[in-house]
Coordinates of C-alpha atoms in Angstrom, one line a residue:
X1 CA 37.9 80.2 -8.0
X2 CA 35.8 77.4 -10.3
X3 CA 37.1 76.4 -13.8
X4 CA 34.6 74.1 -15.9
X5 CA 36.5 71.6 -17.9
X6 CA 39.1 73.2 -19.4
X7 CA 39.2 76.2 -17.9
X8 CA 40.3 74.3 -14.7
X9 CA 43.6 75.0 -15.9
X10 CA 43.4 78.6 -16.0
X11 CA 41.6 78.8 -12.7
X12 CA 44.6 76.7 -11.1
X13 CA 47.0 79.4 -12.4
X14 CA 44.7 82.2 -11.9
X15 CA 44.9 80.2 -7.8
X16 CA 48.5 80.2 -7.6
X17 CA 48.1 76.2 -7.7
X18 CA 50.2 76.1 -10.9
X19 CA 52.6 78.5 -12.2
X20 CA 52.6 80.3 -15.9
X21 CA 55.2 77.6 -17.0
X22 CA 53.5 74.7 -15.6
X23 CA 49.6 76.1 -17.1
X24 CA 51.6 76.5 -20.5
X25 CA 52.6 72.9 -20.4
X26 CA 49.5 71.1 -19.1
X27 CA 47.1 73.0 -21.9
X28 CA 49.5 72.2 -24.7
X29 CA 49.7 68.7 -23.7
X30 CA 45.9 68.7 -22.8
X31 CA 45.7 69.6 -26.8
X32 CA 48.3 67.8 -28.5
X33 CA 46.7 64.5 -27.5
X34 CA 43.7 65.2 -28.8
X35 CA 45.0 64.8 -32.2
X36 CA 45.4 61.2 -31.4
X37 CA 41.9 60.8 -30.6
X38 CA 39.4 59.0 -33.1
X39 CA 37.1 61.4 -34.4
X40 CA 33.0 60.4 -34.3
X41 CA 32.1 61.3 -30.8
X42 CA 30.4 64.7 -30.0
X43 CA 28.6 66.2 -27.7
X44 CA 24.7 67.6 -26.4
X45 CA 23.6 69.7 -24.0
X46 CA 20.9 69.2 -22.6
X47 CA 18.2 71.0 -20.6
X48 CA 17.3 67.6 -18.2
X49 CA 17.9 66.9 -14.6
X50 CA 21.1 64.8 -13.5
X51 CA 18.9 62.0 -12.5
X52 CA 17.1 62.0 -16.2
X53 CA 20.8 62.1 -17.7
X54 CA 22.1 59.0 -15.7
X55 CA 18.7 57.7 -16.9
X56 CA 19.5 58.3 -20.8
X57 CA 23.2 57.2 -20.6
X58 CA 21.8 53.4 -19.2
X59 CA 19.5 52.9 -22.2
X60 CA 22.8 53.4 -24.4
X61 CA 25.2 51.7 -22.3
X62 CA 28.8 52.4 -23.8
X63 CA 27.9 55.1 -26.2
X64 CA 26.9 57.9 -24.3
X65 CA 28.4 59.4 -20.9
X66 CA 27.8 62.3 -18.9
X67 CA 29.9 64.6 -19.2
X68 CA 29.0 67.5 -17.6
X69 CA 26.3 68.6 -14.7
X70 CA 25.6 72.5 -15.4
X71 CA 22.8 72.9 -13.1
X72 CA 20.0 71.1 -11.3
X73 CA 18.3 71.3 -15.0
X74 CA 21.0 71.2 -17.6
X75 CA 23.5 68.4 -18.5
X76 CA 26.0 68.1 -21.0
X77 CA 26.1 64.2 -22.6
X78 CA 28.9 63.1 -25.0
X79 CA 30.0 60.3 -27.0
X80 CA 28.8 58.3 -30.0
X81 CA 27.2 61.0 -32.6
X82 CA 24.6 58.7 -33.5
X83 CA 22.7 58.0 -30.4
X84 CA 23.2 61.2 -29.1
X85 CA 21.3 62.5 -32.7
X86 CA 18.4 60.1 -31.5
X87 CA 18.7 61.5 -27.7
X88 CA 18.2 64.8 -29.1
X89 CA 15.4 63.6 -31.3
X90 CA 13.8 62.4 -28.2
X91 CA 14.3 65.1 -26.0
X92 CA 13.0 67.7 -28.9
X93 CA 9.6 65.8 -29.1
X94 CA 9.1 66.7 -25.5
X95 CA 10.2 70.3 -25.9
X96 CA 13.0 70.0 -24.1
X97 CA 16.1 72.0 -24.7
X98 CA 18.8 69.5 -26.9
X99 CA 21.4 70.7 -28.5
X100 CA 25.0 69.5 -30.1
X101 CA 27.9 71.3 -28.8
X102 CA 30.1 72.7 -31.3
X103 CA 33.7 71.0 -30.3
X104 CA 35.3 68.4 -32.2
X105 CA 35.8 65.7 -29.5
X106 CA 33.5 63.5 -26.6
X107 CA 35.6 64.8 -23.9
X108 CA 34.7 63.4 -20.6
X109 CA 33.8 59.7 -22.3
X110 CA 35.4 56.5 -22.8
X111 CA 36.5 58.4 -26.4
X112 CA 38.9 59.8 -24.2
X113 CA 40.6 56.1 -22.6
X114 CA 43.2 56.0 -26.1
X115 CA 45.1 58.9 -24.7
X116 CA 45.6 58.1 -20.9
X117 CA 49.1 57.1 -21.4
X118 CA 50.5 59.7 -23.2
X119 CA 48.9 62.6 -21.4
X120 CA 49.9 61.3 -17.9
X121 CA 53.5 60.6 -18.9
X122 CA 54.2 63.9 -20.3
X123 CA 52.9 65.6 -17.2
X124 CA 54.5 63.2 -15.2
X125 CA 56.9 65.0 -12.3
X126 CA 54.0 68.2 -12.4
X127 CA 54.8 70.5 -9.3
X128 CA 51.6 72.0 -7.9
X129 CA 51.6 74.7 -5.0
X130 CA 49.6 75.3 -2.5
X131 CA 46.7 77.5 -3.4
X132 CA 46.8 81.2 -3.2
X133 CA 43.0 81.6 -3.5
X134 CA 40.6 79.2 -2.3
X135 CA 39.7 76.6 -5.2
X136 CA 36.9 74.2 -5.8
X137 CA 37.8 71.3 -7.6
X138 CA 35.1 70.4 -10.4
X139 CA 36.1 67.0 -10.9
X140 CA 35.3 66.2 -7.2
X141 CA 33.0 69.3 -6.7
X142 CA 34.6 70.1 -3.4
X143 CA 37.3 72.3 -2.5
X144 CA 40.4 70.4 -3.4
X145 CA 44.0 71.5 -1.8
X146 CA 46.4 72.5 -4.6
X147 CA 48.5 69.6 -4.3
X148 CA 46.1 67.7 -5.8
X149 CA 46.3 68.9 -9.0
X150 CA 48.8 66.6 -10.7
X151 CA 49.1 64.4 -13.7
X152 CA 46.3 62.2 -12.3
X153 CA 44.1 65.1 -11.6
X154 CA 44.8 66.3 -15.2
X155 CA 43.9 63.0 -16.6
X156 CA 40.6 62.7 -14.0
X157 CA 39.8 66.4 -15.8
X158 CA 39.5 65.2 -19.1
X159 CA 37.9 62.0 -18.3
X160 CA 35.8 62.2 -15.6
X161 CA 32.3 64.3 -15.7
X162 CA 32.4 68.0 -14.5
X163 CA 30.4 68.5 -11.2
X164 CA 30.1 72.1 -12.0
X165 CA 27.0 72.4 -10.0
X166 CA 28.4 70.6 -6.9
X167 CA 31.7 73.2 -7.4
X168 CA 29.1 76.2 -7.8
X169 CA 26.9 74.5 -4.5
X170 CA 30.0 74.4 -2.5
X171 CA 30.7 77.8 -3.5
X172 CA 27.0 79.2 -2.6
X173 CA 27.5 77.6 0.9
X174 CA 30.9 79.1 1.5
X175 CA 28.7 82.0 1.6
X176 CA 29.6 83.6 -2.0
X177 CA 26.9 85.3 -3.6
X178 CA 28.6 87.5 -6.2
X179 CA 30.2 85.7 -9.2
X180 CA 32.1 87.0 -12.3
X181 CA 32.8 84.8 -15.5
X182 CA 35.4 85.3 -17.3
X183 CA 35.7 84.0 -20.5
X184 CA 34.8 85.6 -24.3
X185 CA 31.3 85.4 -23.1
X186 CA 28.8 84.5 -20.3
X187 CA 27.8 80.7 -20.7
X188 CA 27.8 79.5 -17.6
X189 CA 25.7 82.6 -16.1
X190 CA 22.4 80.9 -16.4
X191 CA 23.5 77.7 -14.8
X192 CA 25.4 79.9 -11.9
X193 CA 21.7 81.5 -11.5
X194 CA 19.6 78.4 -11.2
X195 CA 22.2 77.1 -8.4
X196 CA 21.4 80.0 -6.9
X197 CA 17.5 79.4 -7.2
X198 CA 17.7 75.8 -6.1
X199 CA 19.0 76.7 -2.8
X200 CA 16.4 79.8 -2.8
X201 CA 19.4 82.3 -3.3
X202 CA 19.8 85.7 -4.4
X203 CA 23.0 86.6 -6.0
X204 CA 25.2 88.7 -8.7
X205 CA 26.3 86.6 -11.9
X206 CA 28.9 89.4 -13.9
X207 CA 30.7 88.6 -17.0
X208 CA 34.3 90.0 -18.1
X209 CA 33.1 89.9 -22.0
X210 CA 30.4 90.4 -24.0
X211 CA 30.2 88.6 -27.8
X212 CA 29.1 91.8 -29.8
X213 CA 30.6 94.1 -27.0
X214 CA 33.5 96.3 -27.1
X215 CA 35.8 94.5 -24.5
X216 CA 37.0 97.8 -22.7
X217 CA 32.9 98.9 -21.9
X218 CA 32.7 95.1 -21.1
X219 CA 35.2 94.8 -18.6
X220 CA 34.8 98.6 -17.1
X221 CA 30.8 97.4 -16.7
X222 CA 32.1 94.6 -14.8
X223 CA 34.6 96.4 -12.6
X224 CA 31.7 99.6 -11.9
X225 CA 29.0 96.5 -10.8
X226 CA 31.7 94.6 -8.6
X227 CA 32.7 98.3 -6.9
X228 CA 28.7 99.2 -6.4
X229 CA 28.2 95.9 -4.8
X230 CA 31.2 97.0 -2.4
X231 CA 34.1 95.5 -3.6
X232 CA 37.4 97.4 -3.7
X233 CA 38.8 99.1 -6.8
X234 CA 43.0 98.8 -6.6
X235 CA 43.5 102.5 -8.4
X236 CA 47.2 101.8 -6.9
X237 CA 47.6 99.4 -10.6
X238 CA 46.4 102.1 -12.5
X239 CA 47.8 105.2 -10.6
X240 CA 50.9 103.5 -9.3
X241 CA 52.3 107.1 -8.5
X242 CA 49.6 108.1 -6.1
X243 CA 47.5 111.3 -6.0
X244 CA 45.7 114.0 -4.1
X245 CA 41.9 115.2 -3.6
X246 CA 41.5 118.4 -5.0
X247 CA 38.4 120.3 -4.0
X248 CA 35.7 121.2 -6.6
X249 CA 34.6 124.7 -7.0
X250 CA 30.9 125.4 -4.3
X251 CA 28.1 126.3 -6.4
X252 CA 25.4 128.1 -4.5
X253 CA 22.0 125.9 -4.3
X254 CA 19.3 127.7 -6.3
X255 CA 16.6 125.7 -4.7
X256 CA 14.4 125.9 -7.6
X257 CA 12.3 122.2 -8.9
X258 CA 12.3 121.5 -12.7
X259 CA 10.6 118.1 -12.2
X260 CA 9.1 116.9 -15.6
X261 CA 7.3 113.7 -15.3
X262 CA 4.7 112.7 -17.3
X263 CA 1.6 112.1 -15.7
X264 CA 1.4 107.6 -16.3
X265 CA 4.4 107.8 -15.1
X266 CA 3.8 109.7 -11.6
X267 CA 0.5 107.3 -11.7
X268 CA 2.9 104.5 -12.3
X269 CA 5.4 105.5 -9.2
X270 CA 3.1 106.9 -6.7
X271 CA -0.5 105.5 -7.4
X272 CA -1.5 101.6 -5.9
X273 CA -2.5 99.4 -8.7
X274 CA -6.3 98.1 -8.2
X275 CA -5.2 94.7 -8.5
X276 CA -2.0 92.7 -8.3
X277 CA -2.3 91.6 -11.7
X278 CA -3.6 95.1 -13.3
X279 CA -0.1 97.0 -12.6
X280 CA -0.2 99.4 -15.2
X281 CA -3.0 100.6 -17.2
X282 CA -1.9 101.3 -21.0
X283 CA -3.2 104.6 -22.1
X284 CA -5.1 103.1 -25.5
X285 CA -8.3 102.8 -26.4
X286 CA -9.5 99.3 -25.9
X287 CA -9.2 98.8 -22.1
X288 CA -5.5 97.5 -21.4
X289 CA -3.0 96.6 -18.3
X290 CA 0.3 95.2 -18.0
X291 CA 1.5 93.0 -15.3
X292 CA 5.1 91.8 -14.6
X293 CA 4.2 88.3 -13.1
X294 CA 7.5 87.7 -11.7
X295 CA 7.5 84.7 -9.1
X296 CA 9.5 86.8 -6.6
X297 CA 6.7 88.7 -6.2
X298 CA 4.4 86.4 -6.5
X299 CA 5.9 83.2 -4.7
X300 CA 2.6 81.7 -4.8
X301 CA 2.6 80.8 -8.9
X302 CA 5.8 78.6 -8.0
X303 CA 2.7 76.5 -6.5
X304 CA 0.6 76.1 -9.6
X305 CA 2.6 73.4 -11.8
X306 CA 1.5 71.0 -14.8
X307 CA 4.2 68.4 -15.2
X308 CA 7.2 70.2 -13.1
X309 CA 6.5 73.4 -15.2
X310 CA 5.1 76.4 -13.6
X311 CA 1.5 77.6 -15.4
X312 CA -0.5 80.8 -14.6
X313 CA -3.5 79.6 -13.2
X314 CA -7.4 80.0 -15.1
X315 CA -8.2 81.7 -11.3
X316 CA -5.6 84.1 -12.3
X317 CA -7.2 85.1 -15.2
X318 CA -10.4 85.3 -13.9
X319 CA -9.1 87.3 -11.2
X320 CA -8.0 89.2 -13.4
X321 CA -11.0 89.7 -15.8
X322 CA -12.8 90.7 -13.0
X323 CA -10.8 93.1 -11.4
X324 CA -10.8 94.9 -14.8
X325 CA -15.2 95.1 -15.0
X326 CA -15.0 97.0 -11.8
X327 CA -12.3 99.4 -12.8
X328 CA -14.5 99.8 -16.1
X329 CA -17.8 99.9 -14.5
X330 CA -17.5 100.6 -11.1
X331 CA -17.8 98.6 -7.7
X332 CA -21.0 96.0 -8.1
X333 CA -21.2 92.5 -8.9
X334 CA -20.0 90.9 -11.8
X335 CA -20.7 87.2 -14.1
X336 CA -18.2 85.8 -16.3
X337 CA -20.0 83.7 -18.7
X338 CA -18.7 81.8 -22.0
X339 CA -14.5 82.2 -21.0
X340 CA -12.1 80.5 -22.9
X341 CA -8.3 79.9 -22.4
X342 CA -6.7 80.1 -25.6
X343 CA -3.1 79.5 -25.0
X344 CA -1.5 77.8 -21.6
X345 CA 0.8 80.6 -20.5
X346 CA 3.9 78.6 -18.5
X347 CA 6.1 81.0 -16.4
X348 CA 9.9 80.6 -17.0
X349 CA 12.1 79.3 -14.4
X350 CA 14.3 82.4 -13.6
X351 CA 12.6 85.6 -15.4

């Protein structure tokens, strides 16, 4: 179990580390100081590396912090309002993803120091357990014994940065590959995903809710992908008086076939494409082809890259062009002459 920021405290109940009493008293106390803190800091997230981040908070030394690290690309920074405006200003000008994080504090920033003493004396005398389930500390990023999660730790939590991607590494290398979010909705998914990729992973990322969801569908959606992927359903919680298998009526097989398929889509599922990049051919009547360029199937465009960013390469287009005059006009030789790339076409990180 990981919690980010907060949410540490539910995943220390939720790991048997602190009981329903003791979670009670840490978030209210976690809260109540907050009213004590002066207001003007906020917060950014920001779609940079760790190393970019550290870079950023020693141009504004004192003013900004970071707070968070999401994800080998994404960073949250916090502290004074106006220099993080002009690091979002900055970052925005070289299209890179910047923005303000709607909470009312700097948490994990010196904006924080004014209420050390009166968060650690009232969870002074704090009685952690051991931990039920396994759970990975993300103020150290390792997995932590429950003991440690006393008033200091609690402090450390709201002061220190969250190494949620060290806590979601340590995770990955434990061997877990499946992960469920719970909270009102996924926002950590994406940052769960590119851990994944970093470490050239494939995995499951599930969320318990769904903003715009019912929350029965949402969590029942969950539950039917965790039981695909083989994990036990405990029918005992909802049938705690047992049951019997009752055996459905035969029905005789009529071996008859009432296959309807139209025919793109038998050409679609049975037919080779005639090039990698002509998958489908678009029944219209200017000559047209779809192609899902995914980089898992082709691990080669992870190669091409302009400034760290992935770009489809002008060969591919070519390629491409040409591949499409010999399904036109038959096999013989072909000239491109007078081609133009209109638009740069970058390939996202993860889709």
């Amino acid at each position: 179990v990981v919690g980010h920021s907060v949410g540490e405290v539910a995943a220390a109940h939720v790991a048997g580390v602190l009981d329903l009493r003791q979670a009670i008293r840490v978030i209210f106390h976690r809260g109540h100081t907050m009213e004590h803190v002066v207001t003007g800091g906020r917060m950014l997230a920001a779609g940079i590396s760790a190393g970019d981040a550290a870079a950023l908070v020693a141009e504004h030394p004192g003013r900004i912090f970071l707070a968070a690290v999401n994800s080998p690309a994404s960073v949250t920074l916090s502290g004074d309002e106006p220099a993080l405006a002009a690091v979002m200003e900055e970052l925005t000008a070289k299209q890179q993803f910047a923005r303000f994080v709607p909470v009312n504090h700097a948490f994990h920033s010196a904006y924080m120091d004014p209420v050390e003493p009166e968060l650690r004396t009232a969870l002074q005398g704090l009685a952690p357990s051991a931990a039920a389930i396994p759970i990975v500390s993300t103020v150290t990023g390792r997995r932590a014994a429950g003991e440690l999660f006393d008033a200091d730790y609690w402090w450390r939590n709201v002061r220190d940065t969250v190494h949620f991607a060290d806590a979601i590494g340590s995770v990955i290398e434990r061997g877990c590959r499946r992960f469920l979010e719970l909270a009102p909705h996924p926002v950590l998914a994406a940052s769960i995903r590119e851990c994944l990729d970093q470490r050239n992973e494939r995995g499951t990322v599930l969320a318990s809710l769904q903003r715009g969801t019912d929350d029965q569908a949402a969590m029942l959606q969950a539950l039917g992908a965790l039981h695909s992927l083989g994990h036990p359903v405990r029918w005992e919680a909802l049938f705690p008086g047992g049951g019997q298998c009752v055996r459905l009526p035969p029905y005789p097989w009529r071996r008859q076939r009432f296959w309807n398929e139209p025919d793109a889509s038998k050409a679609l599922r049975l037919e080779a494409p005639p090039h990698p990049f002509l998958e489908r051919r678009i029944a219209c009547a200017d000559p047209t082809w779809e192609v899902k360029l995914d980089r898992r199937l082709f691990p080669y465009l992870s190669d091409h890259r302009i400034q760290g960013r992935a770009l489809f390469p002008a060969a591919g287009f070519l390629e491409m062009a040409l591949a499409a005059a010999r399904e036109i006009f038959g096999p013989g030789g072909y000239v491109l002459e007078n081609v133009d790339l209109i638009n740069a076409l970058y390939l996202p990180e993860t889709d």
